Coordinates of C-alpha atoms and ligand atoms in Angstrom, one line a residue:
Chain A
X1 CA 37.4 -101.1 -236.2
X2 CA 39.1 -97.9 -235.2
X3 CA 42.8 -97.5 -235.3
X4 CA 43.7 -93.9 -234.3
X5 CA 47.3 -92.8 -233.7
X6 CA 46.0 -90.4 -231.0
X7 CA 44.5 -93.2 -228.9
X8 CA 47.5 -95.4 -229.3
X9 CA 49.7 -92.5 -228.2
X10 CA 47.5 -91.8 -225.2
X11 CA 47.9 -95.4 -224.0
X12 CA 51.6 -95.7 -224.9
X13 CA 52.6 -92.4 -223.2
X14 CA 50.6 -93.2 -220.0
X15 CA 52.2 -96.7 -219.7
X16 CA 55.6 -95.3 -220.6
X17 CA 55.4 -92.8 -217.8
X18 CA 54.2 -95.5 -215.4
X19 CA 57.5 -97.2 -215.8
X20 CA 59.2 -94.3 -214.1
X21 CA 56.8 -94.3 -211.1
X22 CA 58.3 -97.5 -209.8
X23 CA 61.9 -98.2 -209.0
X24 CA 61.9 -101.2 -211.2
X25 CA 62.4 -99.2 -214.4
X26 CA 65.4 -97.4 -212.9
X27 CA 66.9 -100.7 -211.7
X28 CA 66.5 -102.2 -215.2
X29 CA 68.1 -99.2 -216.8
X30 CA 70.9 -98.9 -214.3
X31 CA 71.6 -102.7 -214.5
X32 CA 71.6 -102.5 -218.3
X33 CA 74.0 -99.5 -218.4
X34 CA 76.4 -101.1 -215.9
X35 CA 76.6 -104.4 -217.7
X36 CA 76.9 -102.6 -221.1
X37 CA 79.6 -100.3 -219.8
X38 CA 81.6 -103.1 -218.3
X39 CA 81.4 -105.0 -221.5
X40 CA 82.4 -102.0 -223.6
X41 CA 85.5 -101.3 -221.6
X42 CA 86.4 -104.9 -221.3
X43 CA 86.1 -105.3 -225.1
X44 CA 87.9 -102.0 -225.6
X45 CA 90.9 -102.8 -223.4
X46 CA 91.1 -106.3 -224.8
X47 CA 91.1 -105.0 -228.3
X48 CA 93.8 -102.4 -227.5
X49 CA 96.0 -105.0 -225.9
X50 CA 95.7 -107.2 -228.9
X51 CA 96.3 -104.4 -231.3
X52 CA 99.5 -103.5 -229.3
X53 CA 100.7 -107.1 -229.4
X54 CA 100.1 -107.4 -233.1
X55 CA 102.1 -104.2 -233.6
X56 CA 105.0 -105.3 -231.4
X57 CA 105.3 -108.7 -233.1
X58 CA 105.0 -107.0 -236.5
X59 CA 102.2 -109.3 -237.4
X60 CA 100.5 -106.6 -239.6
X61 CA 97.0 -105.3 -239.0
X62 CA 94.9 -106.7 -236.3
X63 CA 91.1 -107.1 -236.3
X64 CA 89.0 -104.1 -237.3
X65 CA 87.1 -102.1 -234.7
X66 CA 83.9 -103.6 -236.2
X67 CA 85.1 -107.1 -235.7
X68 CA 86.8 -106.5 -232.3
X69 CA 84.4 -104.2 -230.6
X70 CA 81.2 -103.5 -232.4
X71 CA 80.0 -107.0 -233.2
X72 CA 80.6 -108.5 -229.8
X73 CA 79.2 -105.5 -228.0
X74 CA 75.9 -105.4 -229.8
X75 CA 75.7 -109.2 -229.9
X76 CA 75.9 -109.2 -226.1
X77 CA 73.4 -106.4 -225.9
X78 CA 70.9 -108.6 -227.7
X79 CA 71.4 -111.3 -225.0
X80 CA 70.8 -108.8 -222.3
X81 CA 67.6 -107.6 -223.8
X82 CA 66.5 -111.2 -224.0
X83 CA 66.7 -111.2 -220.2
X84 CA 65.5 -107.7 -219.5
X85 CA 62.5 -107.3 -221.9
X86 CA 60.3 -109.8 -219.9
X87 CA 60.7 -107.6 -216.9
X88 CA 59.6 -104.6 -219.0
X89 CA 56.6 -106.2 -220.6
X90 CA 55.3 -108.6 -217.9
X91 CA 53.1 -106.0 -216.2
X92 CA 51.5 -104.5 -219.3
X93 CA 48.2 -106.4 -219.5
X94 CA 48.6 -108.8 -216.5
X95 CA 48.5 -105.9 -214.0
X96 CA 45.5 -104.4 -215.7
X97 CA 43.7 -107.7 -215.5
X98 CA 44.6 -108.3 -211.9
X99 CA 43.6 -104.8 -210.7
X100 CA 40.6 -104.9 -213.1
X101 CA 41.6 -101.5 -214.5
X102 CA 41.2 -103.2 -217.8
X103 CA 37.6 -102.4 -217.4
X104 CA 38.4 -98.8 -218.0
X105 CA 40.1 -99.6 -221.2
X106 CA 37.4 -102.1 -222.3
X107 CA 34.6 -99.6 -221.7
X108 CA 36.4 -96.7 -223.4
X109 CA 35.7 -95.9 -227.0
X110 CA 39.0 -97.6 -228.1
X111 CA 39.5 -100.7 -230.1
X112 CA 41.5 -103.7 -228.8
X113 CA 43.9 -103.1 -231.6
X114 CA 44.6 -99.6 -230.3
X115 CA 45.1 -101.0 -226.8
X116 CA 47.5 -103.7 -227.9
X117 CA 49.6 -101.4 -230.2
X118 CA 49.6 -98.7 -227.5
X119 CA 51.0 -101.2 -224.9
X120 CA 53.5 -102.4 -227.4
X121 CA 54.8 -98.9 -228.0
X122 CA 55.0 -98.1 -224.3
X123 CA 57.5 -100.9 -223.8
X124 CA 59.2 -100.2 -227.2
X125 CA 59.9 -96.6 -226.1
X126 CA 61.6 -97.8 -223.0
X127 CA 63.8 -100.2 -224.9
X128 CA 64.5 -97.4 -227.4
X129 CA 65.4 -95.1 -224.6
X130 CA 67.8 -97.7 -223.2
X131 CA 69.3 -98.2 -226.6
X132 CA 69.8 -94.5 -227.1
X133 CA 71.7 -94.3 -223.8
X134 CA 74.3 -96.6 -225.3
X135 CA 75.1 -94.2 -228.1
X136 CA 77.9 -92.9 -225.9
X137 CA 80.0 -96.0 -226.7
X138 CA 80.2 -95.4 -230.5
X139 CA 80.8 -91.7 -229.7
X140 CA 83.8 -92.7 -227.6
X141 CA 85.1 -94.9 -230.4
X142 CA 84.6 -92.1 -232.8
X143 CA 86.6 -89.7 -230.6
X144 CA 89.6 -92.1 -230.2
X145 CA 89.4 -94.1 -233.3
X146 CA 87.9 -94.3 -236.7
X147 CA 85.1 -96.9 -236.7
X148 CA 82.9 -97.9 -239.6
X149 CA 79.5 -96.2 -239.4
X150 CA 77.6 -98.7 -241.4
X151 CA 77.8 -101.7 -239.0
X152 CA 77.1 -99.5 -236.0
X153 CA 73.9 -98.1 -237.6
X154 CA 72.7 -101.5 -238.8
X155 CA 73.5 -103.1 -235.4
X156 CA 71.2 -100.5 -233.8
X157 CA 68.6 -101.2 -236.3
X158 CA 68.9 -105.0 -235.9
X159 CA 68.9 -104.8 -232.1
X160 CA 65.8 -102.6 -232.1
X161 CA 64.0 -105.0 -234.3
X162 CA 65.1 -108.0 -232.4
X163 CA 64.0 -106.4 -229.1
X164 CA 60.7 -105.5 -230.7
X165 CA 60.1 -109.1 -231.2
X166 CA 60.7 -109.8 -227.5
X167 CA 58.4 -106.9 -226.6
X168 CA 55.6 -108.1 -228.9
X169 CA 56.0 -111.6 -227.4
X170 CA 55.9 -110.0 -224.0
X171 CA 52.7 -108.2 -224.8
X172 CA 51.1 -111.4 -225.9
X173 CA 52.1 -113.4 -222.8
X174 CA 51.1 -110.5 -220.6
X175 CA 47.6 -110.5 -222.2
X176 CA 47.2 -114.2 -221.4
X177 CA 47.4 -114.1 -217.6
X178 CA 46.8 -112.1 -214.5
X179 CA 50.1 -113.2 -213.1
X180 CA 53.1 -111.0 -214.0
X181 CA 55.7 -113.6 -213.1
X182 CA 54.1 -116.2 -215.3
X183 CA 53.9 -113.7 -218.1
X184 CA 57.6 -112.7 -217.7
X185 CA 58.7 -116.3 -217.5
X186 CA 56.8 -117.4 -220.6
X187 CA 58.2 -114.4 -222.5
X188 CA 61.7 -115.3 -221.6
X189 CA 61.1 -119.0 -222.5
X190 CA 59.6 -118.0 -225.9
X191 CA 62.5 -115.6 -226.6
X192 CA 65.0 -118.2 -225.8
X193 CA 63.2 -120.8 -227.9
X194 CA 63.1 -118.6 -231.0
X195 CA 66.7 -117.7 -230.3
X196 CA 68.0 -121.2 -230.2
X197 CA 65.6 -122.9 -232.6
X198 CA 68.2 -123.2 -235.3
X199 CA 70.6 -125.2 -233.1
X200 CA 68.7 -128.3 -234.3
X201 CA 69.2 -127.2 -237.9
X202 CA 72.6 -129.0 -238.2
X203 CA 71.0 -132.4 -237.7
X204 CA 67.7 -131.7 -239.5
X205 CA 67.0 -132.5 -243.1
X206 CA 67.8 -129.8 -245.7
X207 CA 64.3 -128.3 -246.1
X208 CA 63.6 -128.5 -242.4
X209 CA 66.9 -126.9 -241.4
X210 CA 66.2 -124.0 -243.7
X211 CA 62.9 -123.5 -242.0
X212 CA 64.5 -123.7 -238.6
X213 CA 67.1 -121.2 -239.7
X214 CA 64.5 -118.9 -241.0
X215 CA 62.5 -119.1 -237.7
X216 CA 65.5 -118.2 -235.6
X217 CA 65.5 -114.7 -234.2
X218 CA 69.3 -114.5 -234.0
X219 CA 69.9 -115.8 -237.5
X220 CA 68.3 -112.7 -238.9
X221 CA 70.5 -110.5 -236.8
X222 CA 73.7 -111.7 -238.4
X223 CA 73.4 -109.6 -241.5
X224 CA 72.7 -106.5 -239.5
X225 CA 75.8 -107.0 -237.4
X226 CA 77.9 -107.1 -240.5
X227 CA 76.4 -103.9 -241.9
X228 CA 74.1 -105.6 -244.3
X229 CA 70.4 -104.7 -244.5
X230 CA 68.4 -107.5 -246.1
X231 CA 64.6 -107.1 -246.5
X232 CA 64.1 -110.8 -245.7
X233 CA 65.3 -110.0 -242.2
X234 CA 63.2 -107.0 -241.8
X235 CA 60.1 -108.8 -243.1
X236 CA 60.8 -111.6 -240.7
X237 CA 61.0 -109.3 -237.6
X238 CA 58.0 -107.3 -238.6
X239 CA 56.0 -110.5 -239.2
X240 CA 57.0 -111.8 -235.8
X241 CA 55.8 -108.6 -234.2
X242 CA 52.6 -108.6 -236.2
X243 CA 51.7 -112.2 -235.4
X244 CA 52.4 -111.7 -231.7
X245 CA 50.3 -108.6 -231.5
X246 CA 47.5 -110.2 -233.5
X247 CA 47.5 -113.1 -231.0
X248 CA 47.2 -110.7 -228.1
X249 CA 44.3 -109.2 -229.9
X250 CA 42.6 -112.5 -230.1
X251 CA 43.2 -113.3 -226.4
X252 CA 41.9 -110.0 -225.2
X253 CA 38.9 -110.2 -227.4
X254 CA 38.0 -113.6 -226.1
X255 CA 38.6 -112.4 -222.5
X256 CA 35.4 -110.4 -222.7
X257 CA 33.4 -113.4 -223.9
X258 CA 33.9 -115.6 -220.9
Chain B
X1 CA 17.8 -93.8 -223.7
X2 CA 18.2 -97.4 -222.6
X3 CA 16.2 -100.1 -224.3
X4 CA 16.7 -103.7 -223.2
X5 CA 14.8 -106.6 -224.7
X6 CA 15.0 -110.3 -224.0
X7 CA 18.6 -109.9 -222.7
X8 CA 20.1 -113.1 -221.6
X9 CA 23.7 -113.9 -220.4
X10 CA 24.9 -117.3 -219.6
X11 CA 28.3 -118.1 -218.0
X12 CA 28.8 -121.5 -219.3
X13 CA 25.6 -123.5 -218.8
X14 CA 24.3 -121.2 -216.0
X15 CA 22.2 -118.2 -216.9
X16 CA 23.2 -115.1 -214.9
X17 CA 20.3 -113.1 -216.3
X18 CA 17.4 -114.3 -218.3
X19 CA 15.1 -112.4 -220.7
X20 CA 15.3 -109.0 -219.2
X21 CA 13.1 -106.3 -220.6
X22 CA 13.1 -102.7 -219.6
X23 CA 13.4 -99.2 -220.9
X24 CA 14.8 -96.1 -219.2
X25 CA 13.9 -92.7 -220.5
X26 CA 16.2 -89.7 -220.9
X27 CA 17.1 -88.0 -217.7
X28 CA 15.7 -90.7 -215.5
X29 CA 17.5 -92.1 -212.4
X30 CA 16.7 -95.7 -212.1
X31 CA 17.8 -98.0 -209.3
X32 CA 18.7 -101.6 -210.1
X33 CA 17.9 -103.5 -206.9
X34 CA 18.5 -107.0 -206.1
X35 CA 20.3 -109.3 -203.6
X36 CA 23.8 -110.6 -204.2
X37 CA 24.2 -112.7 -207.3
X38 CA 21.0 -111.3 -208.8
X39 CA 22.7 -110.3 -212.1
X40 CA 23.0 -106.5 -211.6
X41 CA 26.7 -106.3 -212.5
X42 CA 26.2 -108.7 -215.3
X43 CA 23.5 -106.5 -216.9
X44 CA 25.6 -103.4 -216.4
X45 CA 28.6 -104.9 -218.0
X46 CA 26.5 -105.7 -221.0
X47 CA 25.1 -102.2 -221.2
X48 CA 28.5 -100.7 -221.2
X49 CA 29.6 -102.8 -224.1
X50 CA 32.2 -104.5 -221.9
X51 CA 30.8 -107.9 -222.4
X52 CA 28.5 -109.2 -225.1
X53 CA 25.1 -110.8 -224.2
X54 CA 24.3 -114.4 -225.0
X55 CA 21.1 -113.4 -226.7
X56 CA 18.7 -110.5 -226.8
X57 CA 19.5 -106.9 -227.6
X58 CA 20.2 -103.7 -225.7
X59 CA 20.4 -100.1 -227.0
X60 CA 22.0 -97.3 -225.1
X61 CA 21.8 -93.7 -226.3
X62 CA 20.4 -95.0 -229.6
X63 CA 23.3 -97.4 -230.3
X64 CA 23.3 -101.1 -230.2
X65 CA 25.7 -102.3 -227.5
X66 CA 27.1 -105.1 -229.6
X67 CA 27.3 -103.8 -233.2
X68 CA 28.0 -100.1 -232.2
X69 CA 30.0 -100.6 -229.1
X70 CA 32.4 -97.8 -229.7
X71 CA 29.5 -95.2 -230.0
X72 CA 27.9 -96.7 -226.8
X73 CA 31.2 -96.4 -224.9
X74 CA 31.6 -92.8 -225.9
X75 CA 28.2 -91.9 -224.4
X76 CA 28.4 -94.0 -221.3
X77 CA 30.3 -93.3 -218.0
X78 CA 30.8 -96.5 -216.1
X79 CA 31.8 -97.1 -212.5
X80 CA 32.4 -100.8 -212.0
X81 CA 32.1 -102.6 -208.7
X82 CA 35.8 -102.0 -208.1
X83 CA 36.9 -98.5 -209.2
X84 CA 39.3 -99.1 -212.1
X85 CA 42.0 -96.7 -210.8
X86 CA 45.7 -97.0 -211.3
X87 CA 47.2 -96.9 -207.8
X88 CA 50.5 -95.3 -208.9
X89 CA 48.8 -92.4 -210.7
X90 CA 48.0 -88.9 -209.5
X91 CA 44.3 -88.1 -209.3
X92 CA 44.5 -85.4 -211.9
X93 CA 46.6 -87.4 -214.4
X94 CA 44.3 -90.3 -214.0
X95 CA 41.3 -88.2 -214.9
X96 CA 43.1 -86.7 -217.8
X97 CA 43.9 -90.2 -219.1
X98 CA 40.2 -91.3 -218.7
X99 CA 39.1 -88.1 -220.5
X100 CA 41.5 -88.6 -223.4
X101 CA 40.4 -92.3 -223.7
X102 CA 36.8 -91.0 -224.0
X103 CA 37.5 -88.5 -226.8
X104 CA 37.3 -85.3 -224.7
X105 CA 38.7 -82.6 -227.0
X106 CA 42.0 -81.1 -226.1
X107 CA 40.5 -77.6 -225.5
X108 CA 37.9 -79.0 -223.1
X109 CA 40.3 -81.2 -221.2
X110 CA 41.2 -78.8 -218.3
X111 CA 37.6 -77.7 -217.7
X112 CA 36.3 -81.3 -217.8
X113 CA 38.8 -82.5 -215.3
X114 CA 38.2 -79.6 -212.9
X115 CA 34.5 -80.0 -213.1
X116 CA 34.7 -83.7 -212.4
X117 CA 37.0 -83.0 -209.4
X118 CA 34.7 -80.4 -208.0
X119 CA 31.5 -82.4 -208.4
X120 CA 33.0 -85.4 -206.6
X121 CA 34.7 -83.4 -203.9
X122 CA 38.2 -84.3 -204.8
X123 CA 39.6 -80.8 -204.8
X124 CA 41.8 -81.4 -201.8
X125 CA 43.4 -84.5 -203.1
X126 CA 43.8 -83.7 -206.8
X127 CA 47.6 -83.9 -206.7
X128 CA 47.7 -87.0 -204.5
X129 CA 48.7 -90.5 -205.6
X130 CA 45.6 -92.6 -205.8
X131 CA 47.2 -95.6 -204.0
X132 CA 47.6 -93.3 -200.9
X133 CA 43.9 -92.4 -200.8
X134 CA 41.3 -94.0 -198.5
X135 CA 38.8 -96.5 -200.1
X136 CA 36.1 -93.9 -200.1
X137 CA 38.2 -91.4 -201.9
X138 CA 39.2 -94.0 -204.5
X139 CA 35.5 -94.6 -205.0
X140 CA 35.1 -90.9 -205.7
X141 CA 38.0 -91.0 -208.1
X142 CA 36.2 -93.8 -209.9
X143 CA 33.0 -91.8 -210.0
X144 CA 34.9 -88.7 -211.3
X145 CA 36.3 -91.0 -214.0
X146 CA 32.7 -91.9 -215.0
X147 CA 31.7 -88.3 -215.1
X148 CA 34.7 -86.7 -216.7
X149 CA 33.6 -86.9 -220.3
X150 CA 30.1 -85.7 -219.4
X151 CA 28.3 -88.7 -220.8
X152 CA 24.6 -88.9 -221.5
X153 CA 24.3 -92.2 -219.6
X154 CA 25.9 -93.1 -216.3
X155 CA 26.1 -96.7 -215.2
X156 CA 27.1 -96.9 -211.6
X157 CA 27.6 -100.3 -209.9
X158 CA 27.1 -99.8 -206.2
X159 CA 28.4 -96.3 -206.2
X160 CA 28.3 -95.7 -202.4
X161 CA 30.0 -98.9 -201.3
X162 CA 32.8 -98.2 -198.9
X163 CA 31.9 -94.6 -198.2
X164 CA 31.2 -93.2 -194.7
X165 CA 27.7 -91.9 -193.9
X166 CA 28.6 -88.3 -194.6
X167 CA 30.1 -89.2 -198.0
X168 CA 27.1 -91.4 -198.8
X169 CA 24.8 -88.5 -198.4
X170 CA 27.1 -86.3 -200.5
X171 CA 27.3 -88.8 -203.3
X172 CA 23.5 -89.3 -203.2
X173 CA 23.1 -85.6 -203.6
X174 CA 25.5 -85.6 -206.4
X175 CA 23.6 -88.4 -208.2
X176 CA 20.3 -86.7 -207.6
X177 CA 21.8 -83.6 -209.2
X178 CA 22.5 -85.5 -212.3
X179 CA 18.8 -86.1 -213.0
X180 CA 17.5 -84.3 -216.1
X181 CA 20.9 -83.9 -217.7
X182 CA 22.1 -87.5 -217.5
X183 CA 20.3 -90.8 -217.5
X184 CA 21.5 -92.7 -214.5
X185 CA 21.2 -96.4 -213.7
X186 CA 22.7 -97.4 -210.4
X187 CA 22.7 -100.7 -208.6
X188 CA 22.3 -101.6 -205.0
X189 CA 21.3 -104.4 -202.8
X190 CA 19.8 -102.1 -200.1
X191 CA 16.4 -100.6 -200.5
X192 CA 17.1 -97.3 -198.7
X193 CA 19.9 -96.6 -201.1
X194 CA 17.7 -96.6 -204.1
X195 CA 14.8 -94.9 -202.4
X196 CA 17.1 -92.0 -201.5
X197 CA 18.2 -91.4 -205.0
X198 CA 16.0 -93.0 -207.6
X199 CA 12.6 -92.2 -209.1
X200 CA 12.0 -95.7 -210.3
X201 CA 13.4 -99.1 -209.4
X202 CA 13.8 -102.3 -211.2
X203 CA 13.9 -105.2 -208.9
X204 CA 15.9 -108.2 -210.1
X205 CA 16.3 -111.6 -208.4
X206 CA 18.1 -114.7 -209.7
X207 CA 18.4 -113.2 -213.1
X208 CA 14.8 -112.2 -213.6
X209 CA 13.0 -108.9 -213.2
X210 CA 10.4 -109.3 -210.5
X211 CA 9.0 -105.8 -210.5
X212 CA 9.7 -102.4 -212.0
X213 CA 7.8 -99.4 -210.9
X214 CA 8.0 -96.1 -208.9
X215 CA 9.0 -96.5 -205.3
X216 CA 5.6 -95.3 -204.0
X217 CA 3.7 -97.8 -206.0
X218 CA 5.9 -100.7 -205.1
X219 CA 5.8 -99.9 -201.4
X220 CA 2.0 -99.4 -201.3
X221 CA 1.7 -102.7 -203.2
X222 CA 3.7 -104.3 -200.5
X223 CA 1.7 -102.8 -197.6
X224 CA -1.6 -103.8 -199.2
X225 CA -0.8 -107.4 -198.2
X226 CA -0.3 -110.5 -200.2
X227 CA -2.3 -111.6 -203.2
X228 CA -3.1 -115.3 -203.9
X229 CA -4.7 -116.7 -207.0
X230 CA -7.2 -119.5 -206.3
X231 CA -8.3 -121.3 -209.4
X232 CA -11.4 -123.4 -208.9
X233 CA -13.9 -125.4 -210.9
X234 CA -16.9 -124.1 -209.2
X235 CA -16.8 -120.5 -207.9
X236 CA -20.0 -120.7 -205.8
X237 CA -21.2 -117.6 -204.0
X238 CA -21.4 -119.6 -200.7
X239 CA -17.8 -120.6 -201.0
X240 CA -16.6 -117.1 -201.8
X241 CA -18.5 -115.7 -198.8
X242 CA -17.0 -118.4 -196.5
X243 CA -13.5 -117.4 -197.6
X244 CA -14.3 -113.7 -197.1
X245 CA -15.4 -114.4 -193.6
X246 CA -12.0 -115.8 -192.5
X247 CA -10.4 -113.3 -190.3
X248 CA -7.2 -111.9 -191.9
X249 CA -8.6 -112.1 -195.4
X250 CA -9.0 -108.6 -196.7
X251 CA -10.8 -109.1 -199.9
X252 CA -11.8 -111.7 -202.5
X253 CA -12.0 -110.7 -206.1
X254 CA -13.9 -112.9 -208.5
X255 CA -12.7 -113.2 -212.1
X256 CA -14.8 -116.1 -213.4
X257 CA -13.3 -119.3 -212.0
X258 CA -10.2 -117.4 -210.7
X259 CA -10.5 -115.9 -207.2
X260 CA -7.9 -113.2 -206.3
X261 CA -7.6 -113.3 -202.5
X262 CA -5.8 -110.6 -200.6
X263 CA -4.6 -111.4 -197.1
X264 CA -2.9 -109.3 -194.5
X265 CA 0.9 -109.4 -194.4
X266 CA 2.6 -112.0 -192.3
X267 CA -0.4 -114.3 -192.1
X268 CA 0.8 -117.1 -194.3
X269 CA -0.9 -119.7 -192.1
X270 CA -4.2 -118.3 -193.5
X271 CA -3.4 -120.3 -196.6
X272 CA -4.3 -123.5 -194.8
X273 CA -7.7 -122.1 -193.8
X274 CA -8.4 -120.9 -197.3
X275 CA -7.8 -124.3 -198.8
X276 CA -9.8 -126.0 -196.1
X277 CA -12.8 -123.8 -196.7
X278 CA -12.5 -124.3 -200.5
X279 CA -12.4 -128.0 -200.1
X280 CA -15.3 -128.2 -197.6
X281 CA -17.3 -126.0 -199.9
X282 CA -16.6 -128.4 -202.7
X283 CA -15.3 -125.7 -205.0
X284 CA -12.9 -128.1 -206.8
X285 CA -9.4 -126.5 -206.2
X286 CA -7.3 -126.5 -209.4
X287 CA -4.5 -124.3 -208.4
X288 CA -3.5 -122.1 -205.5
X289 CA -0.5 -119.9 -206.0
X290 CA 0.9 -116.7 -204.6
X291 CA 1.1 -113.7 -206.8
X292 CA 4.2 -111.7 -206.8
X293 CA 5.7 -113.9 -204.1
X294 CA 9.1 -113.4 -205.6
X295 CA 8.8 -109.6 -205.1
X296 CA 7.8 -110.1 -201.5
X297 CA 10.8 -112.5 -201.0
X298 CA 13.2 -110.0 -202.6
X299 CA 11.9 -107.1 -200.6
X300 CA 12.2 -109.1 -197.4
X301 CA 15.9 -109.8 -198.2
X302 CA 16.5 -106.2 -199.3
X303 CA 15.0 -104.7 -196.2
X304 CA 16.5 -107.1 -193.7
X305 CA 20.0 -106.9 -195.2
X306 CA 20.0 -103.2 -194.8
X307 CA 21.6 -103.1 -191.4
X308 CA 24.5 -105.3 -192.4
X309 CA 25.6 -103.0 -195.2
X310 CA 25.2 -99.5 -194.2
Ligands
ATP401 N1 32.8 -114.4 -214.8 C1 31.8 -115.2 -214.3 N2 31.8 -116.5 -214.5 C2 30.8 -117.3 -214.0 N3 29.8 -116.9 -213.4 C3 29.7 -115.6 -213.1 C4 30.7 -114.6 -213.5 N4 30.3 -113.4 -213.2 C5 29.2 -113.5 -212.5 N5 28.8 -114.8 -212.5 C6 27.5 -115.3 -211.8 O1 26.4 -114.7 -212.4 C7 25.5 -114.3 -211.4 C8 25.2 -112.9 -211.4 O2 26.4 -112.2 -211.0 P1 26.4 -110.6 -210.8 O3 27.8 -110.3 -210.5 O4 25.8 -110.0 -212.0 O5 25.5 -110.3 -209.6 P2 25.2 -109.0 -208.8 O6 23.7 -108.8 -208.9 O7 26.1 -107.9 -209.3 O8 25.6 -109.4 -207.3 P3 26.4 -108.5 -206.2 O9 25.3 -107.8 -205.4 O10 27.0 -109.6 -205.4 O11 27.3 -107.6 -206.9 C9 26.0 -114.9 -210.1 O12 25.4 -116.1 -209.8 C10 27.5 -115.1 -210.4 O13 28.0 -116.2 -209.6
MG402 MG1 27.5 -106.8 -208.5

């Protein structure tokens, strides 16, 4: 089986560019930035007001910037990605199947693994681009204040990994159907499921609750949001991506056998 | 260049093609002719490595389509029934993408794309968005995509569908020009289409090959009339002469107990007379069957369908 970076790049770059040939990508990016901007300034002014109150009342130091701004901001960003990523990934394979352009890919000297990973990266690059556009917020904080770098960097890392999981799930559901809407809806449902899976852990038995906690996508984000990098979390996210992509590989392989 | 043996493909319980056997030499242009649902596209999809066969083997450019699919794909240009074009892409960018997918070296990218554009007459639209082109032009873009990596073998599934008569002639000329350098297999369900471009045709019907030969030989065979095999217990000379004397019977060959009777075309009521004579002459009829009847049937369909599609 072949697995050449050049082939992956060819597919990833073509699909990444395709995002910008339709207004949908611009709408997603604009919506994302507007919501994020609104949240940032809301958090910021709320934080400032609180800080002012604390000072006037002589109650000592208020929350840190990390606690008051960074954590809620990137926490919210993760929720927004849960909603937006399905729109980004739904077309990836579903559209190729519907338009039968998948025949071009399937009769080119590329492996299904290269196809799947290429598609993954095309959506990943878009998410990455969106994430990079939000770097202005930490820069603003840095100009006017004195935030901790650690949690900011790890929040980005965690958000990128968490969104990668959504993207990989999106690739999988897109490979399953010709219908983009179905692919998007399933991606959202799966994302939500793995997000909320540990809600049941309170009432579950000790072993089972550990398993549920481990399976939860958001549980593994907590450390990142506090500036902690734990290999367990990284391993979990990477495994989630790997398994999703592996399943898309199986689906596409069997697609040819019908 | 293409070797197919005992190729069978079943979709669920139904066989779309069954035990196909044929070979195509280097530089040949071969037409794959058959009515709707004959199994042309199925065979082509297997030859491109898109879809595995249920049983049997196929080799293209010396590689097995199943175990060496990547090598096969590198050496094949394929135009599916619906051109696999991305509506939102620009013609040139699309061809660049197709070329890169097919391992065209960076240094040869520009020249490969230009040559494919020129050969398919796309020069005027090279900067246009594919979705804005007419169906015929999209078909050409699909063809350019099949040519762009200069493959040894071209597999074209109904390449002239959707084109206007002038474009059809241009594409036929283009395909003829590929002879010698490329091995081409193209499918069609209309006879004139393949007679215009191909040196040899493989006629396929209901998943079986019913004939494969040069066009001249096939058509003379058709004009010669119909052949019937009459198997008898007692091939008496009197009986044979009596059959020969029926008007409309052109000849009676005698191979032991098997008589090969040739009748003029469109005289199928003669069959009654032949049987009557055979019975009254007490020849002891064992079997009476048309030879190559399926070919005749297929040809009839292919020639009568012609008007509807061109
Ligand atoms: N994906 C599929 N699932 C089930 N049956 C199929 C499938 N694809 C083709 N078939 C069947 O296989 C047979 C051969 O189909 P194929 O498309 O190869 O015919 P064709 O010769 O290309 O016909 P046409 O001239 O209409 O393109 C048909 O009976 C068709 O119904
Ligand atoms: Mg067909």
